[in-house]
Tab-separated table of C-alpha atoms in Angstrom:
chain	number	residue	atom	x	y	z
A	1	UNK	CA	4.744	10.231	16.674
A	2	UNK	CA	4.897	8.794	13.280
A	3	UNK	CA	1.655	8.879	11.249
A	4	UNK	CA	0.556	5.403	11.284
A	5	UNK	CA	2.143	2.726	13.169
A	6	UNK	CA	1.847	-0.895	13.924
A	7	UNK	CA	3.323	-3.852	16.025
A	8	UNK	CA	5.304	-5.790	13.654
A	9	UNK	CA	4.547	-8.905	15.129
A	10	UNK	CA	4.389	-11.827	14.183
A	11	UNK	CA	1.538	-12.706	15.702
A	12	UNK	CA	1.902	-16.535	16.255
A	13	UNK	CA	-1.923	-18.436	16.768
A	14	UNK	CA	-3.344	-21.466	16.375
A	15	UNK	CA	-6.590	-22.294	14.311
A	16	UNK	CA	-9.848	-21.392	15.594
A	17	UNK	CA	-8.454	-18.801	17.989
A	18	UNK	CA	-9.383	-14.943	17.726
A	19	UNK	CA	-6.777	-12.357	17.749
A	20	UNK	CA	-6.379	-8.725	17.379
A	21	UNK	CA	-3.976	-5.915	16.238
A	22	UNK	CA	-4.551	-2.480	16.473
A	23	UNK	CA	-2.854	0.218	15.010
A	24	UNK	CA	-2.435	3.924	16.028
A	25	UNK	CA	-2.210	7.438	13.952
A	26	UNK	CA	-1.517	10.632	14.438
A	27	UNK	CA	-3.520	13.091	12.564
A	28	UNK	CA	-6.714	13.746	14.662
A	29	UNK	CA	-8.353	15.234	12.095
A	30	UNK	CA	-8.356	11.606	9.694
A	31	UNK	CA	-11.970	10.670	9.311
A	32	UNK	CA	-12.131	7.274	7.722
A	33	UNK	CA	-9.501	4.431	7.472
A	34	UNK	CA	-8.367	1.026	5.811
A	35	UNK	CA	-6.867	-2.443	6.634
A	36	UNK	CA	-5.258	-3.903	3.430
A	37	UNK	CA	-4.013	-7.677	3.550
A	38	UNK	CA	-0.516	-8.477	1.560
A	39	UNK	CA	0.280	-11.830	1.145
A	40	UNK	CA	3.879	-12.977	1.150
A	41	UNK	CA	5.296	-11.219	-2.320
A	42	UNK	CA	2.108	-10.604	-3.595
A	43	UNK	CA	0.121	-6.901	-3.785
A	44	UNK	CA	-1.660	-5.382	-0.611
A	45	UNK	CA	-4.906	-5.907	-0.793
A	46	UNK	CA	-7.461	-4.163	-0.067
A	47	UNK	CA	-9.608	-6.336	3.152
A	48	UNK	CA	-12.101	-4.219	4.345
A	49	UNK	CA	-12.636	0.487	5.522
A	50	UNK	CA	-12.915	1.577	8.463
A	51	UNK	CA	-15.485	4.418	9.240
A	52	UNK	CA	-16.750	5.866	12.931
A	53	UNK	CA	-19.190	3.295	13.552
A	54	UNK	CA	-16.653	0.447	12.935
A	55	UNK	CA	-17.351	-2.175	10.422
A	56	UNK	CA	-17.790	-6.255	10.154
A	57	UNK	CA	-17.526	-8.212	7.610
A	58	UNK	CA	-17.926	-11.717	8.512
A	59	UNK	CA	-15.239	-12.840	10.635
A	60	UNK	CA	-13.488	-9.833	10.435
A	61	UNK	CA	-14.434	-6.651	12.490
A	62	UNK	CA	-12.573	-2.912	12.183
A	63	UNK	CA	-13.386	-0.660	14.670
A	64	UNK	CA	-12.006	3.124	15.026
A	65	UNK	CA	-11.081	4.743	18.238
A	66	UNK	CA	-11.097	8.434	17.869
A	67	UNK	CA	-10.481	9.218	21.257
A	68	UNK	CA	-7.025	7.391	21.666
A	69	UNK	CA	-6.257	7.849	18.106
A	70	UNK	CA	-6.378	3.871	17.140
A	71	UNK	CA	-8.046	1.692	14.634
A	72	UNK	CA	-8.535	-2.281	15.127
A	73	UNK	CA	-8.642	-5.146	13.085
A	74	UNK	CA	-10.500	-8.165	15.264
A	75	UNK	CA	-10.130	-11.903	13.430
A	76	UNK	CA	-12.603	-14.418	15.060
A	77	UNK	CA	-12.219	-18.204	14.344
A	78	UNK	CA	-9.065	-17.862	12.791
A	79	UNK	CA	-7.726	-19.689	9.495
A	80	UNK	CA	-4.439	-21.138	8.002
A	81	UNK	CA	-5.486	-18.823	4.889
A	82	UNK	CA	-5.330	-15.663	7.477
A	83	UNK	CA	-1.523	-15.895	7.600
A	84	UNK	CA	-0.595	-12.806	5.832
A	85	UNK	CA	0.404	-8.939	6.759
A	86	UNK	CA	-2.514	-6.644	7.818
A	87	UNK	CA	-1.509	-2.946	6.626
A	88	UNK	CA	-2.949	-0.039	8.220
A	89	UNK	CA	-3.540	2.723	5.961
A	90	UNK	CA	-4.933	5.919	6.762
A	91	UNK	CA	-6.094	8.698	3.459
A	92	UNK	CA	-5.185	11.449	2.401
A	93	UNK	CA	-6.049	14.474	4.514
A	94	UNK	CA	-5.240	18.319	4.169
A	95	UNK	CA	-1.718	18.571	3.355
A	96	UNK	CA	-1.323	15.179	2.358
A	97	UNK	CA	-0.286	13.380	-0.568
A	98	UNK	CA	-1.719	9.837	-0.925
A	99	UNK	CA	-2.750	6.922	1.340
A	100	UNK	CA	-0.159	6.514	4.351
A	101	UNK	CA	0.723	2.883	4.875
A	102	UNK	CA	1.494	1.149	7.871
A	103	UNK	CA	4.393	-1.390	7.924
A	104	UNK	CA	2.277	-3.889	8.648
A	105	UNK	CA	1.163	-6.287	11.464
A	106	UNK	CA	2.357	-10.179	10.278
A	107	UNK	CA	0.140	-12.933	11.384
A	108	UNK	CA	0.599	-16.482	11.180
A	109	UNK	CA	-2.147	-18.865	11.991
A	110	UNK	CA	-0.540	-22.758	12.752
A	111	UNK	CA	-2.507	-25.680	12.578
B	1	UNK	CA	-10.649	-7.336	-17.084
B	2	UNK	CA	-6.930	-6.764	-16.822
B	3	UNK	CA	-7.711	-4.199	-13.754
B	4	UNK	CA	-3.672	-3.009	-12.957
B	5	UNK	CA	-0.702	-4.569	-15.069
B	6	UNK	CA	3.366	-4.443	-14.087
B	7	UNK	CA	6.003	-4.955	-16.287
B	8	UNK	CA	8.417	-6.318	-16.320
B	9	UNK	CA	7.572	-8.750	-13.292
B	10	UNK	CA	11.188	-8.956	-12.202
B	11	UNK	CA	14.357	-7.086	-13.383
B	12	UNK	CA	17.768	-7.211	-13.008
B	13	UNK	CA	20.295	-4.666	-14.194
B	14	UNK	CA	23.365	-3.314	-13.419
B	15	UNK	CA	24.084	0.243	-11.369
B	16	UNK	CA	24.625	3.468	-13.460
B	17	UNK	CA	21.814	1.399	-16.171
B	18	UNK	CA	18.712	3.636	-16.610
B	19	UNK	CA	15.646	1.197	-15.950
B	20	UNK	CA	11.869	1.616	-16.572
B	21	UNK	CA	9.451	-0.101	-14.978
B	22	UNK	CA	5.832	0.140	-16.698
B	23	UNK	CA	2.490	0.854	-15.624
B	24	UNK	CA	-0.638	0.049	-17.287
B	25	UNK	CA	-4.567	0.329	-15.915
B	26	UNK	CA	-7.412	0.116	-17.696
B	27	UNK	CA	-10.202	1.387	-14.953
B	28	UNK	CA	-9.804	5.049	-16.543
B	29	UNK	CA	-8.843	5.611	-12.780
B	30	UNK	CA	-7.268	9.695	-12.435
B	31	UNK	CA	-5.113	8.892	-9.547
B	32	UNK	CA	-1.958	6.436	-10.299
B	33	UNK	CA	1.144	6.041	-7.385
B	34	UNK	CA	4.477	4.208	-7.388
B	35	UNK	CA	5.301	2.324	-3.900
B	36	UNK	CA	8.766	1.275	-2.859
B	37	UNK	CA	8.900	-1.592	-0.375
B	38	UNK	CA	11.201	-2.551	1.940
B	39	UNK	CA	12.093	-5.234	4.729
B	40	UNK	CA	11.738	-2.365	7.884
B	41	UNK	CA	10.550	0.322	5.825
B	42	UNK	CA	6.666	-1.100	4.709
B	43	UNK	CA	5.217	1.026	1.355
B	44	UNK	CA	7.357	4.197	0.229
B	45	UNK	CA	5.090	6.849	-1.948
B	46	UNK	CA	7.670	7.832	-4.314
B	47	UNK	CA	5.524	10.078	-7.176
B	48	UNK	CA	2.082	9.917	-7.693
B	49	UNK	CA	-0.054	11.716	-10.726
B	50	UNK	CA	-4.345	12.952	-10.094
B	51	UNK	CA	-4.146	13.011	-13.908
B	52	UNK	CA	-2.445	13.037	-17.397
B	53	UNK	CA	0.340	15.381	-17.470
B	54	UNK	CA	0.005	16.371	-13.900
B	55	UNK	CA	2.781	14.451	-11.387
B	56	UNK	CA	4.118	14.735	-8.356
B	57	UNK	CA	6.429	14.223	-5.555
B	58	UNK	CA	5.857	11.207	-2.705
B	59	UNK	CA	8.209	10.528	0.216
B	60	UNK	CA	11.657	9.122	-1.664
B	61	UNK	CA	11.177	10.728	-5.183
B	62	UNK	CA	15.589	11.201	-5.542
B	63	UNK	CA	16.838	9.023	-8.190
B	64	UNK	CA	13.606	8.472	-10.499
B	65	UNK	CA	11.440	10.224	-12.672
B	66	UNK	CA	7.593	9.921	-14.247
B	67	UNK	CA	5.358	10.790	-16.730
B	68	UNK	CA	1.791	10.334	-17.912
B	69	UNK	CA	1.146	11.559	-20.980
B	70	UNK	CA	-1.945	9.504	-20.910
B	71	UNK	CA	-4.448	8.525	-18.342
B	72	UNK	CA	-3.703	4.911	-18.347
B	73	UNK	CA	0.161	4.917	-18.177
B	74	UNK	CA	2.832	5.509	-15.891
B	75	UNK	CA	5.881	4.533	-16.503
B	76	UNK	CA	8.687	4.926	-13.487
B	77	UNK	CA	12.548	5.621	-14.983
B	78	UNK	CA	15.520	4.894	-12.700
B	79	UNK	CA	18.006	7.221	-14.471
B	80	UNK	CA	21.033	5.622	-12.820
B	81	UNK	CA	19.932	2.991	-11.440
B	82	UNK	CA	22.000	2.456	-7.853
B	83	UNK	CA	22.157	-0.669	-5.418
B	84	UNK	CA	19.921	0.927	-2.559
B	85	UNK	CA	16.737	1.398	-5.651
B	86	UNK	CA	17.169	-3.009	-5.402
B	87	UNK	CA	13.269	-3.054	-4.200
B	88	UNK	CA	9.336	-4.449	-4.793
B	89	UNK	CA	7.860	-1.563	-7.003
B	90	UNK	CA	4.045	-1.513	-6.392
B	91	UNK	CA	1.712	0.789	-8.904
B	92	UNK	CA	-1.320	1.416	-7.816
B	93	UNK	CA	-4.455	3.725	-8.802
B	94	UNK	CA	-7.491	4.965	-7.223
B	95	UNK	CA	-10.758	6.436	-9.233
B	96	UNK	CA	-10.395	9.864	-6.916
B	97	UNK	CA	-8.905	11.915	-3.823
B	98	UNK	CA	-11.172	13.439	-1.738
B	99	UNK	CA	-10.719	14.261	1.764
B	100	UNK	CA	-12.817	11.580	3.591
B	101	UNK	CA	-13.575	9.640	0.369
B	102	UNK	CA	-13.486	5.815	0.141
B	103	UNK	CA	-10.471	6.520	-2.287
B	104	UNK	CA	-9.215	3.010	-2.333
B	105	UNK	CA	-6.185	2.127	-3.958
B	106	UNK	CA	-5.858	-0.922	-6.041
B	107	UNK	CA	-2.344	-2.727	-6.744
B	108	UNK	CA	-0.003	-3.920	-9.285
B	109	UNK	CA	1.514	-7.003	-8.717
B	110	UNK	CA	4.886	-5.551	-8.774
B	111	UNK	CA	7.616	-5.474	-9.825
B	112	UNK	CA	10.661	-6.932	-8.351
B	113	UNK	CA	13.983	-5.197	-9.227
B	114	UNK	CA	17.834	-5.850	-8.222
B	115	UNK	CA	20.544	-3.553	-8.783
B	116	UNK	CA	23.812	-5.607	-8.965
């Protein structure tokens, strides 16, 4: 199983609609998590951390599964500036280096 | 507030050219990384540093070498520069790694470089 790992997409939706990706790791043992947003040729991002009890942030909610190993990003009331790449990234844990990035989830919000 | 600066923005050289590709912060930040990406392949960790004068190895390190003789730089060299190193380069630093930390890294805005 690779460390962190995401559907690809894209994930095609129309304005005002909610939608959801998740994304699963492998170390059991990772305690808190990230979902970075990269725009087309621009930097990642960071969008908002992940921790046990979840987090929300307006529109946006992360929540963490430790039981099945998955974190999820939820987008309510979705916007044509929400097109981008969501990036999974779990820390550094023991015997680890650095931040492990997803490839990233693309979504595309159409009017 | 200049946060994380790349240079150059893009580059284009020729293979067998040494290249390097600059990296500049100005958070005082101990942790600084160099990223690959890649259509297929998403960000590739290919050195990182926790400080001045310490570096060292990420997932695809062959074919480049760093330094940091001071906190806020980190310059990337391709030695011999090849086609497959045509990429988006992507510093990034973080204030501190610690197991369970909110050790968030912040970006560069790149760097993209081709390798004809």
């Amino acid at each position: 199983r690779k460390e962190v790992e995401q559907d690809p997409g894209p994930f095609n939706v129309p304005e005002g609609a909610t939608v959801a990706f998740n994304c699963t790791y492998s170390n059991s043992a990772s305690q808190s998590f990230f979902w970075y947003r990269q725009d087309c040729r621009k930097e990642p991002k960071l969008l908002m951390s992940v921790y046990s009890s979840g987090n929300e942030d307006g529109r946006f909610t992360a929540q963490l599964n430790r039981a099945s190993q998955y974190i999820s990003l939820l987008i309510r009331d979705s916007k044509l500036s929400d097109s981008a790449t969501y990036l999974c990234v779990v820390p550094p844990d023991a015997g680890r280096r650095a931040l492990t990035f997803g490839s990233g989830t693309r979504l595309q919000v159409q009017p | 507030d200049a946060g994380i600066t790349q240079s150059p923005r893009y580059k284009i050289t020729e293979t067998g050219r040494q290249v390097t590709l600059m990296c500049h912060q100005t958070w005082s930040h101990s942790y600084m990384f160099w990223y690959r990406q890649d259509l297929g392949h998403g960000l590739r960790l290919i050195y990182y540093s926790a400080a001045a004068d310490i570096t060292d190895k990420g997932e695809v390190p062959d074919g480049y070498v760093v330094s940091r003789s001071k906190t806020e730089n980190f310059p990337l060299t391709l030695e011999s520069a090849t086609r497959s190193q045509t990429s988006v380069y992507f510093c990034a630093s973080s204030v501190l790694r610690k197991r369970g930390a909110k050790n968030i890294q912040y970006f560069g805005a790149g760097t993209r470089l081709s390798v004809l």
